[in-house]
Amino acid sequence: MAESSRILNHIPRVHATAAPESRPYEPICAVFRRYLHGQSLKFTPERAMILDAVLRKDSLFDAERLVDDLKALGHRVSRATAYRTLTHLQDAGIVKQVFLDNKQSYYEVVAGRQTHDYLICVATGKVIEFSSEKVRRLREEICREHGFEPLSHQLQIYGVSPEGRKKSE
Amino acid sequence: MAESSRILNHIPRVHATAAPESRPYEPICAVFRRYLHGQSLKFTPERAMILDAVLRKDSLFDAERLVDDLKALGHRVSRATAYRTLTHLQDAGIVKQVFLDNKQSYYEVVAGRQTHDYLICVATGKVIEFSSEKVRRLREEICREHGFEPLSHQLQIYGVSPEGRKKSE
DNA sequence: CTGATTGCAAACACTTTGCAGCAGA
DNA sequence: TCTGCTGCAAAGTGTTTGCAATCAG
């Protein structure tokens, strides 16, 4: 089944399987504080504001959009801090980075939510997010076959949506 | 099942489903020539050399590696031409672009071969390529549910391989 | 011949990083 | 107080693009 292999130039950072010792229903903010404390990192106002803005997202977002959201809420946060915090949020198992194109990274919240996979219309650019138990089961099966311990996955299907089909006629 | 949607900032280019009117067993070089001709593009020595180098790859590669391979074969091709040609090869349905991390793009040959999905070890950076009929069937099923016409897909599972587990102990 | 192609270098866009001043714990 | 944090601007990096010379058809 496996056919060949190589080494990646850049190992992508992957969010934790689940916040390590997270209790059910624990506020995500508390999860983050605990994570930061465990790493001798500090819970700053900037990090609190970013986490807040992140948790308001109910679908894919990028760093730019996050900074804009914060600006709209009256908070001024530098891009650098946004990127740095997104990294911590990933390490804390709160957000996941998604690679949909070669231009930039996207993020989605995973803590306390189901992760998504994506249908991307190449005619309209529209992204449909869906969550599938079958995908999760297949991922387990594939990993079992290869002795792999899964942490995260990404599935994107590129194609043409019903609207895209109309548009291109 | 679908939960929310948004529009992508950059619509990724996706290789054609299959070389449009490709005949079985037709040499890939002929497919490319036919594609170029159809687009009023020219078959240049650079494009021939790049296609040749691409077809020698049996697993994931990146643009840099491609240029290095060509250099090793004694051919001098600029990065710009390599990128431009990879785009044409994608449009011709010969290669597919893969997004594994936020640093760069990877490519794999798809013409006349099975496409792959990837298991990526976050401990070692090793990439295991595999081909799964179950993944292809699931993709069809998901597209049917959403009225989507699939062109391409990408599945990456990030986790820890057996060797990675040993290493981190 | 004529429009497409090439290589070069500059431009681009997203992301990361060095640094000086600031501030949680 | 002692680290870690922030914003800024500069650096970094893969990829794209403008342009003049060149070449395929």
mmCIF file of C-alpha atoms (C1' of nucleotides) in Angstrom:
data_model
loop_
_atom_site.group_PDB
_atom_site.id
_atom_site.type_symbol
_atom_site.label_atom_id
_atom_site.label_comp_id
_atom_site.label_asym_id
_atom_site.label_seq_id
_atom_site.Cartn_x
_atom_site.Cartn_y
_atom_site.Cartn_z
ATOM 1 C CA MET A 1 0.000 0.000 0.000
ATOM 2 C CA ALA A 2 2.758 2.435 0.995
ATOM 3 C CA GLU A 3 4.782 3.099 -2.103
ATOM 4 C CA SER A 4 7.591 5.522 -1.426
ATOM 5 C CA SER A 5 8.677 8.169 0.990
ATOM 6 C CA ARG A 6 10.789 11.251 1.430
ATOM 7 C CA ILE A 7 11.580 13.799 4.078
ATOM 8 C CA LEU A 8 9.730 17.079 4.242
ATOM 9 C CA ASN A 9 11.749 20.273 4.090
ATOM 10 C CA HIS A 10 9.618 21.897 6.751
ATOM 11 C CA ILE A 11 7.814 19.863 9.372
ATOM 12 C CA PRO A 12 4.434 21.468 9.867
ATOM 13 C CA ARG A 13 3.313 22.271 13.378
ATOM 14 C CA VAL A 14 0.287 20.230 14.314
ATOM 15 C CA HIS A 15 -2.194 20.966 17.040
ATOM 16 C CA ALA A 16 -2.265 18.520 19.956
ATOM 17 C CA THR A 17 -4.693 15.593 19.703
ATOM 18 C CA ALA A 18 -6.712 17.167 22.469
ATOM 19 C CA ALA A 19 -5.732 19.553 25.203
ATOM 20 C CA PRO A 20 -3.690 17.039 27.218
ATOM 21 C CA GLU A 21 -5.489 16.885 30.549
ATOM 22 C CA SER A 22 -8.534 18.917 29.587
ATOM 23 C CA ARG A 23 -11.666 18.277 31.579
ATOM 24 C CA PRO A 24 -14.979 18.132 29.761
ATOM 25 C CA TYR A 25 -16.782 21.487 29.616
ATOM 26 C CA GLU A 26 -13.776 23.364 30.944
ATOM 27 C CA PRO A 27 -13.828 26.893 29.495
ATOM 28 C CA ILE A 28 -11.354 27.111 26.668
ATOM 29 C CA CYS A 29 -9.834 30.198 28.190
ATOM 30 C CA ALA A 30 -8.948 28.107 31.226
ATOM 31 C CA VAL A 31 -7.405 25.486 28.975
ATOM 32 C CA PHE A 32 -5.223 28.162 27.420
ATOM 33 C CA ARG A 33 -4.209 29.630 30.791
ATOM 34 C CA ARG A 34 -3.272 26.192 32.019
ATOM 35 C CA TYR A 35 -1.286 25.544 28.857
ATOM 36 C CA LEU A 36 0.564 28.837 29.163
ATOM 37 C CA HIS A 37 1.278 28.299 32.838
ATOM 38 C CA GLY A 38 2.668 24.852 32.129
ATOM 39 C CA GLN A 39 5.064 26.356 29.604
ATOM 40 C CA SER A 40 6.122 29.263 31.844
ATOM 41 C CA LEU A 41 4.402 31.612 29.448
ATOM 42 C CA LYS A 42 2.253 34.557 30.416
ATOM 43 C CA PHE A 43 -1.408 35.261 30.006
ATOM 44 C CA THR A 44 -1.377 38.788 28.602
ATOM 45 C CA PRO A 45 -4.242 41.062 27.567
ATOM 46 C CA GLU A 46 -3.221 40.619 23.924
ATOM 47 C CA ARG A 47 -3.438 36.847 24.194
ATOM 48 C CA ALA A 48 -6.804 37.088 25.917
ATOM 49 C CA MET A 49 -8.167 39.357 23.172
ATOM 50 C CA ILE A 50 -6.871 37.122 20.426
ATOM 51 C CA LEU A 51 -8.335 34.012 22.014
ATOM 52 C CA ASP A 52 -11.644 35.806 22.354
ATOM 53 C CA ALA A 53 -11.661 36.835 18.706
ATOM 54 C CA VAL A 54 -10.645 33.351 17.627
ATOM 55 C CA LEU A 55 -13.474 31.717 19.560
ATOM 56 C CA ARG A 56 -15.997 33.951 17.823
ATOM 57 C CA LYS A 57 -15.068 32.398 14.475
ATOM 58 C CA ASP A 58 -17.338 29.630 13.316
ATOM 59 C CA SER A 59 -15.424 28.840 10.191
ATOM 60 C CA LEU A 60 -12.071 29.105 8.494
ATOM 61 C CA PHE A 61 -10.134 32.342 8.972
ATOM 62 C CA ASP A 62 -6.691 33.701 8.268
ATOM 63 C CA ALA A 63 -4.290 35.846 10.273
ATOM 64 C CA GLU A 64 -5.211 39.028 8.450
ATOM 65 C CA ARG A 65 -8.908 38.537 9.106
ATOM 66 C CA LEU A 66 -8.160 37.924 12.760
ATOM 67 C CA VAL A 67 -6.267 41.192 13.094
ATOM 68 C CA ASP A 68 -9.095 42.991 11.276
ATOM 69 C CA ASP A 69 -11.670 41.472 13.616
ATOM 70 C CA LEU A 70 -9.686 42.693 16.584
ATOM 71 C CA LYS A 71 -9.411 46.148 15.075
ATOM 72 C CA ALA A 72 -13.192 46.196 14.610
ATOM 73 C CA LEU A 73 -13.555 45.349 18.278
ATOM 74 C CA GLY A 74 -11.365 48.316 19.075
ATOM 75 C CA HIS A 75 -8.266 46.304 19.907
ATOM 76 C CA ARG A 76 -4.955 47.074 18.312
ATOM 77 C CA VAL A 77 -2.774 43.988 18.060
ATOM 78 C CA SER A 78 0.254 43.661 15.836
ATOM 79 C CA ARG A 79 0.420 41.035 13.166
ATOM 80 C CA ALA A 80 3.512 39.621 14.847
ATOM 81 C CA THR A 81 1.649 39.004 18.076
ATOM 82 C CA ALA A 82 -1.268 37.488 16.208
ATOM 83 C CA TYR A 83 1.006 35.005 14.489
ATOM 84 C CA ARG A 84 2.873 34.232 17.691
ATOM 85 C CA THR A 85 -0.362 33.642 19.577
ATOM 86 C CA LEU A 86 -1.818 31.458 16.838
ATOM 87 C CA THR A 87 1.223 29.251 17.249
ATOM 88 C CA HIS A 88 0.603 28.915 20.966
ATOM 89 C CA LEU A 89 -3.078 28.229 20.356
ATOM 90 C CA GLN A 90 -2.068 25.453 18.031
ATOM 91 C CA ASP A 91 0.303 23.980 20.576
ATOM 92 C CA ALA A 92 -2.450 24.177 23.168
ATOM 93 C CA GLY A 93 -4.738 22.172 20.901
ATOM 94 C CA ILE A 94 -7.201 25.023 20.468
ATOM 95 C CA VAL A 95 -6.782 25.845 16.798
ATOM 96 C CA LYS A 96 -5.581 23.924 13.778
ATOM 97 C CA GLN A 97 -3.723 25.295 10.780
ATOM 98 C CA VAL A 98 -5.094 24.360 7.357
ATOM 99 C CA PHE A 99 -3.242 24.434 4.042
ATOM 100 C CA LEU A 100 -5.656 25.097 1.201
ATOM 101 C CA ASP A 101 -3.453 26.962 -1.265
ATOM 102 C CA ASN A 102 0.142 28.033 -1.607
ATOM 103 C CA LYS A 103 -0.471 31.651 -0.658
ATOM 104 C CA GLN A 104 -1.207 31.632 3.031
ATOM 105 C CA SER A 105 -2.351 29.606 6.014
ATOM 106 C CA TYR A 106 -5.883 29.299 7.267
ATOM 107 C CA TYR A 107 -6.994 28.372 10.772
ATOM 108 C CA GLU A 108 -9.997 26.772 12.392
ATOM 109 C CA VAL A 109 -10.997 26.316 16.004
ATOM 110 C CA VAL A 110 -10.914 22.684 17.093
ATOM 111 C CA ALA A 111 -11.218 22.825 20.887
ATOM 112 C CA GLY A 112 -14.636 21.600 21.897
ATOM 113 C CA ARG A 113 -15.766 21.397 18.281
ATOM 114 C CA GLN A 114 -15.766 18.867 15.498
ATOM 115 C CA THR A 115 -12.983 19.344 13.009
ATOM 116 C CA HIS A 116 -13.918 19.907 9.400
ATOM 117 C CA ASP A 117 -12.961 18.817 5.963
ATOM 118 C CA TYR A 118 -13.459 20.965 2.886
ATOM 119 C CA LEU A 119 -15.102 21.001 -0.495
ATOM 120 C CA ILE A 120 -13.573 23.811 -2.527
ATOM 121 C CA CYS A 121 -15.186 25.091 -5.697
ATOM 122 C CA VAL A 122 -12.519 26.059 -8.203
ATOM 123 C CA ALA A 123 -15.053 28.088 -10.195
ATOM 124 C CA THR A 124 -16.272 30.320 -7.387
ATOM 125 C CA GLY A 125 -13.685 29.930 -4.616
ATOM 126 C CA LYS A 126 -16.437 28.945 -2.246
ATOM 127 C CA VAL A 127 -15.460 26.600 0.566
ATOM 128 C CA ILE A 128 -17.996 24.199 2.038
ATOM 129 C CA GLU A 129 -17.003 22.871 5.422
ATOM 130 C CA PHE A 130 -18.315 19.490 6.427
ATOM 131 C CA SER A 131 -17.741 17.030 9.189
ATOM 132 C CA SER A 132 -17.812 13.334 8.428
ATOM 133 C CA GLU A 133 -17.705 10.364 10.723
ATOM 134 C CA LYS A 134 -16.715 8.220 7.762
ATOM 135 C CA VAL A 135 -13.611 10.307 7.187
ATOM 136 C CA ARG A 136 -12.634 9.921 10.818
ATOM 137 C CA ARG A 137 -13.149 6.171 10.688
ATOM 138 C CA LEU A 138 -11.130 5.839 7.505
ATOM 139 C CA ARG A 139 -8.318 7.863 9.031
ATOM 140 C CA GLU A 140 -8.190 5.466 11.989
ATOM 141 C CA GLU A 141 -8.138 2.497 9.682
ATOM 142 C CA ILE A 142 -5.328 3.873 7.542
ATOM 143 C CA CYS A 143 -3.245 4.736 10.577
ATOM 144 C CA ARG A 144 -3.738 1.293 12.057
ATOM 145 C CA GLU A 145 -2.425 -0.236 8.845
ATOM 146 C CA HIS A 146 0.765 1.811 9.042
ATOM 147 C CA GLY A 147 1.359 1.772 12.797
ATOM 148 C CA PHE A 148 0.802 5.517 12.760
ATOM 149 C CA GLU A 149 -0.512 7.447 15.734
ATOM 150 C CA PRO A 150 -2.760 10.154 14.245
ATOM 151 C CA LEU A 151 -2.722 13.671 15.628
ATOM 152 C CA SER A 152 -4.562 15.563 12.955
ATOM 153 C CA HIS A 153 -5.571 15.368 9.332
ATOM 154 C CA GLN A 154 -6.669 17.518 6.445
ATOM 155 C CA LEU A 155 -8.926 16.552 3.590
ATOM 156 C CA GLN A 156 -9.745 18.918 0.779
ATOM 157 C CA ILE A 157 -11.759 18.034 -2.278
ATOM 158 C CA TYR A 158 -11.416 20.459 -5.178
ATOM 159 C CA GLY A 159 -14.115 20.486 -7.786
ATOM 160 C CA VAL A 160 -17.074 22.353 -9.170
ATOM 161 C CA SER A 161 -20.127 23.162 -7.107
ATOM 162 C CA PRO A 162 -23.652 23.340 -8.550
ATOM 163 C CA GLU A 163 -23.405 27.159 -8.637
ATOM 164 C CA GLY A 164 -19.982 27.004 -10.211
ATOM 165 C CA ARG A 165 -21.331 24.786 -12.944
ATOM 166 C CA LYS A 166 -24.061 27.277 -13.796
ATOM 167 C CA LYS A 167 -21.595 30.126 -13.752
ATOM 168 C CA SER A 168 -19.250 28.509 -16.255
ATOM 169 C CA GLU A 169 -21.977 27.767 -18.788
ATOM 170 C CA MET B 1 -23.679 17.910 7.133
ATOM 171 C CA ALA B 2 -22.400 21.113 5.545
ATOM 172 C CA GLU B 3 -22.067 23.656 8.287
ATOM 173 C CA SER B 4 -20.755 26.942 6.976
ATOM 174 C CA SER B 5 -18.851 28.406 4.115
ATOM 175 C CA ARG B 6 -16.665 31.260 3.016
ATOM 176 C CA ILE B 7 -14.789 32.418 -0.015
ATOM 177 C CA LEU B 8 -11.127 31.639 -0.479
ATOM 178 C CA ASN B 9 -8.739 34.536 -0.991
ATOM 179 C CA HIS B 10 -6.821 32.646 -3.628
ATOM 180 C CA ILE B 11 -8.437 29.955 -5.717
ATOM 181 C CA PRO B 12 -5.915 27.183 -6.080
ATOM 182 C CA ARG B 13 -5.160 25.862 -9.533
ATOM 183 C CA VAL B 14 -6.217 22.260 -9.870
ATOM 184 C CA HIS B 15 -5.002 19.769 -12.413
ATOM 185 C CA ALA B 16 -7.564 18.561 -14.897
ATOM 186 C CA THR B 17 -9.535 15.438 -14.006
ATOM 187 C CA ALA B 18 -7.685 13.601 -16.712
ATOM 188 C CA ALA B 19 -6.015 14.797 -19.844
ATOM 189 C CA PRO B 20 -9.217 15.657 -21.737
ATOM 190 C CA GLU B 21 -9.111 13.452 -24.783
ATOM 191 C CA SER B 22 -6.123 11.356 -23.838
ATOM 192 C CA ARG B 23 -5.944 7.939 -25.372
ATOM 193 C CA PRO B 24 -4.843 5.040 -23.240
ATOM 194 C CA TYR B 25 -1.079 4.404 -23.396
ATOM 195 C CA GLU B 26 -0.451 7.631 -25.268
ATOM 196 C CA PRO B 27 3.022 8.875 -24.344
ATOM 197 C CA ILE B 28 2.718 11.694 -21.838
ATOM 198 C CA CYS B 29 4.983 13.845 -23.931
ATOM 199 C CA ALA B 30 2.413 13.617 -26.727
ATOM 200 C CA VAL B 31 -0.317 14.589 -24.294
ATOM 201 C CA PHE B 32 1.661 17.672 -23.351
ATOM 202 C CA ARG B 33 2.363 18.603 -26.968
ATOM 203 C CA ARG B 34 -1.286 18.258 -27.799
ATOM 204 C CA TYR B 35 -2.227 20.385 -24.803
ATOM 205 C CA LEU B 36 0.268 23.092 -25.761
ATOM 206 C CA HIS B 37 -0.848 23.078 -29.366
ATOM 207 C CA GLY B 38 -4.454 23.444 -28.318
ATOM 208 C CA GLN B 39 -3.557 26.519 -26.295
ATOM 209 C CA SER B 40 -1.401 28.076 -29.023
ATOM 210 C CA LEU B 41 1.607 27.520 -26.828
ATOM 211 C CA LYS B 42 4.970 26.262 -27.981
ATOM 212 C CA PHE B 43 6.857 23.086 -27.286
ATOM 213 C CA THR B 44 10.299 24.420 -26.405
ATOM 214 C CA PRO B 45 13.464 22.566 -25.438
ATOM 215 C CA GLU B 46 13.092 23.895 -21.885
ATOM 216 C CA ARG B 47 9.597 22.491 -21.597
ATOM 217 C CA ALA B 48 10.730 19.159 -22.986
ATOM 218 C CA MET B 49 13.579 18.946 -20.483
ATOM 219 C CA ILE B 50 11.346 19.868 -17.589
ATOM 220 C CA LEU B 51 8.738 17.304 -18.554
ATOM 221 C CA ASP B 52 11.449 14.693 -18.825
ATOM 222 C CA ALA B 53 12.812 15.507 -15.373
ATOM 223 C CA VAL B 54 9.303 15.542 -13.913
ATOM 224 C CA LEU B 55 8.486 12.106 -15.301
ATOM 225 C CA ARG B 56 11.575 10.660 -13.640
ATOM 226 C CA LYS B 57 10.187 11.509 -10.213
ATOM 227 C CA ASP B 58 8.437 8.680 -8.453
ATOM 228 C CA SER B 59 7.383 10.667 -5.433
ATOM 229 C CA LEU B 60 6.736 14.153 -4.148
ATOM 230 C CA PHE B 61 9.107 16.892 -5.281
ATOM 231 C CA ASP B 62 9.351 20.656 -5.147
ATOM 232 C CA ALA B 63 10.381 23.277 -7.681
ATOM 233 C CA GLU B 64 13.850 23.658 -6.236
ATOM 234 C CA ARG B 65 14.513 19.947 -6.448
ATOM 235 C CA LEU B 66 13.318 19.942 -10.030
ATOM 236 C CA VAL B 67 15.753 22.685 -11.015
ATOM 237 C CA ASP B 68 18.546 20.844 -9.212
ATOM 238 C CA ASP B 69 17.714 17.625 -11.039
ATOM 239 C CA LEU B 70 17.904 19.458 -14.335
ATOM 240 C CA LYS B 71 21.211 20.992 -13.378
ATOM 241 C CA ALA B 72 22.532 17.518 -12.544
ATOM 242 C CA LEU B 73 21.471 16.396 -16.012
ATOM 243 C CA GLY B 74 23.474 19.267 -17.430
ATOM 244 C CA HIS B 75 20.493 21.452 -18.290
ATOM 245 C CA ARG B 76 20.309 25.043 -17.157
ATOM 246 C CA VAL B 77 16.706 26.177 -16.669
ATOM 247 C CA SER B 78 15.654 29.208 -14.714
ATOM 248 C CA ARG B 79 13.395 28.941 -11.721
ATOM 249 C CA ALA B 80 10.883 31.173 -13.482
ATOM 250 C CA THR B 81 10.600 28.778 -16.396
ATOM 251 C CA ALA B 82 10.318 25.824 -14.046
ATOM 252 C CA TYR B 83 7.404 27.436 -12.231
ATOM 253 C CA ARG B 84 5.748 28.505 -15.445
ATOM 254 C CA THR B 85 6.063 25.040 -16.903
ATOM 255 C CA LEU B 86 4.762 23.363 -13.756
ATOM 256 C CA THR B 87 1.667 25.493 -14.134
ATOM 257 C CA HIS B 88 1.171 24.299 -17.687
ATOM 258 C CA LEU B 89 1.765 20.695 -16.625
ATOM 259 C CA GLN B 90 -0.937 21.118 -14.031
ATOM 260 C CA ASP B 91 -3.339 22.556 -16.568
ATOM 261 C CA ALA B 92 -2.541 19.657 -18.868
ATOM 262 C CA GLY B 93 -3.452 17.201 -16.121
ATOM 263 C CA ILE B 94 0.071 15.835 -15.857
ATOM 264 C CA VAL B 95 1.096 16.988 -12.405
ATOM 265 C CA LYS B 96 -0.766 17.949 -9.276
ATOM 266 C CA GLN B 97 0.231 20.528 -6.688
ATOM 267 C CA VAL B 98 0.142 19.432 -3.043
ATOM 268 C CA PHE B 99 -0.026 21.668 0.036
ATOM 269 C CA LEU B 100 1.651 19.984 2.979
ATOM 270 C CA ASP B 101 2.945 22.952 4.915
ATOM 271 C CA ASN B 102 2.859 26.721 4.759
ATOM 272 C CA LYS B 103 6.356 27.113 3.354
ATOM 273 C CA GLN B 104 6.189 25.891 -0.194
ATOM 274 C CA SER B 105 4.345 23.783 -2.728
ATOM 275 C CA TYR B 106 5.060 20.194 -3.596
ATOM 276 C CA TYR B 107 4.176 18.392 -6.799
ATOM 277 C CA GLU B 108 3.462 14.847 -7.868
ATOM 278 C CA VAL B 109 2.975 13.267 -11.260
ATOM 279 C CA VAL B 110 -0.583 12.082 -11.815
ATOM 280 C CA ALA B 111 -0.744 11.321 -15.541
ATOM 281 C CA GLY B 112 -0.906 7.572 -15.996
ATOM 282 C CA ARG B 113 -0.368 6.941 -12.304
ATOM 283 C CA GLN B 114 -2.468 6.567 -9.202
ATOM 284 C CA THR B 115 -2.663 9.691 -7.092
ATOM 285 C CA HIS B 116 -1.447 9.483 -3.525
ATOM 286 C CA ASP B 117 -2.433 10.556 -0.082
ATOM 287 C CA TYR B 118 0.068 11.167 2.678
ATOM 288 C CA LEU B 119 0.968 10.120 6.180
ATOM 289 C CA ILE B 120 3.344 12.697 7.626
ATOM 290 C CA CYS B 121 5.378 12.024 10.730
ATOM 291 C CA VAL B 122 5.696 15.185 12.779
ATOM 292 C CA ALA B 123 8.608 13.711 14.703
ATOM 293 C CA THR B 124 10.815 12.844 11.772
ATOM 294 C CA GLY B 125 9.322 14.751 8.828
ATOM 295 C CA LYS B 126 9.043 11.514 6.915
ATOM 296 C CA VAL B 127 6.246 11.324 4.383
ATOM 297 C CA ILE B 128 4.648 7.998 3.532
ATOM 298 C CA GLU B 129 2.735 8.051 0.287
ATOM 299 C CA PHE B 130 -0.131 5.656 -0.084
ATOM 300 C CA SER B 131 -2.914 5.037 -2.506
ATOM 301 C CA SER B 132 -6.287 3.947 -1.217
ATOM 302 C CA GLU B 133 -9.364 2.822 -3.063
ATOM 303 C CA LYS B 134 -11.386 3.522 0.068
ATOM 304 C CA VAL B 135 -10.362 7.157 0.003
ATOM 305 C CA ARG B 136 -11.410 7.445 -3.618
ATOM 306 C CA ARG B 137 -14.762 5.831 -2.900
ATOM 307 C CA LEU B 138 -15.386 8.090 0.079
ATOM 308 C CA ARG B 139 -14.548 11.132 -2.020
ATOM 309 C CA GLU B 140 -17.152 10.113 -4.589
ATOM 310 C CA GLU B 141 -19.722 9.576 -1.897
ATOM 311 C CA ILE B 142 -19.115 12.962 -0.282
ATOM 312 C CA CYS B 143 -19.285 14.755 -3.622
ATOM 313 C CA ARG B 144 -22.512 13.037 -4.526
ATOM 314 C CA GLU B 145 -24.037 14.258 -1.268
ATOM 315 C CA HIS B 146 -23.144 17.852 -2.099
ATOM 316 C CA GLY B 147 -23.776 17.872 -5.826
ATOM 317 C CA PHE B 148 -20.078 18.494 -6.286
ATOM 318 C CA GLU B 149 -18.152 17.438 -9.353
ATOM 319 C CA PRO B 150 -14.731 16.345 -8.060
ATOM 320 C CA LEU B 151 -11.562 17.262 -9.915
ATOM 321 C CA SER B 152 -8.896 16.486 -7.374
ATOM 322 C CA HIS B 153 -8.392 15.986 -3.673
ATOM 323 C CA GLN B 154 -5.729 16.014 -1.018
ATOM 324 C CA LEU B 155 -5.617 13.992 2.164
ATOM 325 C CA GLN B 156 -2.841 14.353 4.669
ATOM 326 C CA ILE B 157 -2.725 12.618 8.017
ATOM 327 C CA TYR B 158 -0.240 14.096 10.476
ATOM 328 C CA GLY B 159 0.925 11.936 13.326
ATOM 329 C CA VAL B 160 3.777 9.917 14.740
ATOM 330 C CA SER B 161 5.293 7.001 12.903
ATOM 331 C CA PRO B 162 6.725 3.943 14.660
ATOM 332 C CA GLU B 163 10.253 5.343 14.174
ATOM 333 C CA GLY B 164 9.170 8.759 15.403
ATOM 334 C CA ARG B 165 7.810 7.190 18.554
ATOM 335 C CA LYS B 166 11.116 5.500 19.299
ATOM 336 C CA LYS B 167 13.012 8.677 18.609
ATOM 337 C CA SER B 168 10.980 10.763 21.028
ATOM 338 C CA GLU B 169 11.417 8.363 23.946
ATOM 339 C "C1'" DC C 1 7.747 36.927 -39.654
ATOM 340 C "C1'" DT C 2 5.095 37.193 -35.366
ATOM 341 C "C1'" DG C 3 3.687 36.095 -31.180
ATOM 342 C "C1'" DA C 4 5.224 33.136 -27.495
ATOM 343 C "C1'" DT C 5 9.251 32.109 -24.402
ATOM 344 C "C1'" DT C 6 13.341 32.676 -21.682
ATOM 345 C "C1'" DG C 7 16.408 34.422 -18.020
ATOM 346 C "C1'" DC C 8 17.240 37.944 -15.045
ATOM 347 C "C1'" DA C 9 16.264 40.759 -11.482
ATOM 348 C "C1'" DA C 10 12.897 43.190 -9.184
ATOM 349 C "C1'" DA C 11 8.545 42.823 -7.115
ATOM 350 C "C1'" DC C 12 5.298 40.400 -4.124
ATOM 351 C "C1'" DA C 13 2.915 38.623 -0.072
ATOM 352 C "C1'" DC C 14 2.831 36.081 3.865
ATOM 353 C "C1'" DT C 15 5.420 35.015 7.823
ATOM 354 C "C1'" DT C 16 9.259 35.259 10.999
ATOM 355 C "C1'" DT C 17 12.649 37.631 13.735
ATOM 356 C "C1'" DG C 18 15.857 41.094 16.224
ATOM 357 C "C1'" DC C 19 15.517 44.523 19.370
ATOM 358 C "C1'" DA C 20 14.375 48.072 22.853
ATOM 359 C "C1'" DG C 21 11.063 49.204 25.980
ATOM 360 C "C1'" DC C 22 7.139 47.265 28.780
ATOM 361 C "C1'" DA C 23 4.768 44.305 32.093
ATOM 362 C "C1'" DG C 24 2.874 39.835 34.091
ATOM 363 C "C1'" DA C 25 3.683 36.823 38.147
ATOM 364 C "C1'" DT D 1 12.758 41.627 40.146
ATOM 365 C "C1'" DC D 2 13.114 38.538 36.513
ATOM 366 C "C1'" DT D 3 11.472 36.724 32.434
ATOM 367 C "C1'" DG D 4 8.718 36.816 29.047
ATOM 368 C "C1'" DC D 5 5.909 39.932 25.883
ATOM 369 C "C1'" DT D 6 4.794 43.581 22.496
ATOM 370 C "C1'" DG D 7 5.193 46.510 18.428
ATOM 371 C "C1'" DC D 8 7.940 47.966 14.937
ATOM 372 C "C1'" DA D 9 10.505 47.497 11.149
ATOM 373 C "C1'" DA D 10 13.628 44.670 8.818
ATOM 374 C "C1'" DA D 11 14.658 40.248 7.145
ATOM 375 C "C1'" DG D 12 13.319 35.932 5.029
ATOM 376 C "C1'" DT D 13 11.513 32.896 1.465
ATOM 377 C "C1'" DG D 14 8.914 30.766 -2.022
ATOM 378 C "C1'" DT D 15 6.670 32.412 -6.029
ATOM 379 C "C1'" DT D 16 5.338 35.735 -9.589
ATOM 380 C "C1'" DT D 17 6.145 39.299 -12.965
ATOM 381 C "C1'" DG D 18 8.070 43.107 -16.217
ATOM 382 C "C1'" DC D 19 11.146 43.401 -19.816
ATOM 383 C "C1'" DA D 20 14.425 42.958 -23.642
ATOM 384 C "C1'" DA D 21 16.415 39.563 -26.354
ATOM 385 C "C1'" DT D 22 15.462 35.125 -28.573
ATOM 386 C "C1'" DC D 23 13.140 31.444 -30.859
ATOM 387 C "C1'" DA D 24 9.404 28.080 -32.389
ATOM 388 C "C1'" DG D 25 6.086 27.417 -35.856
#
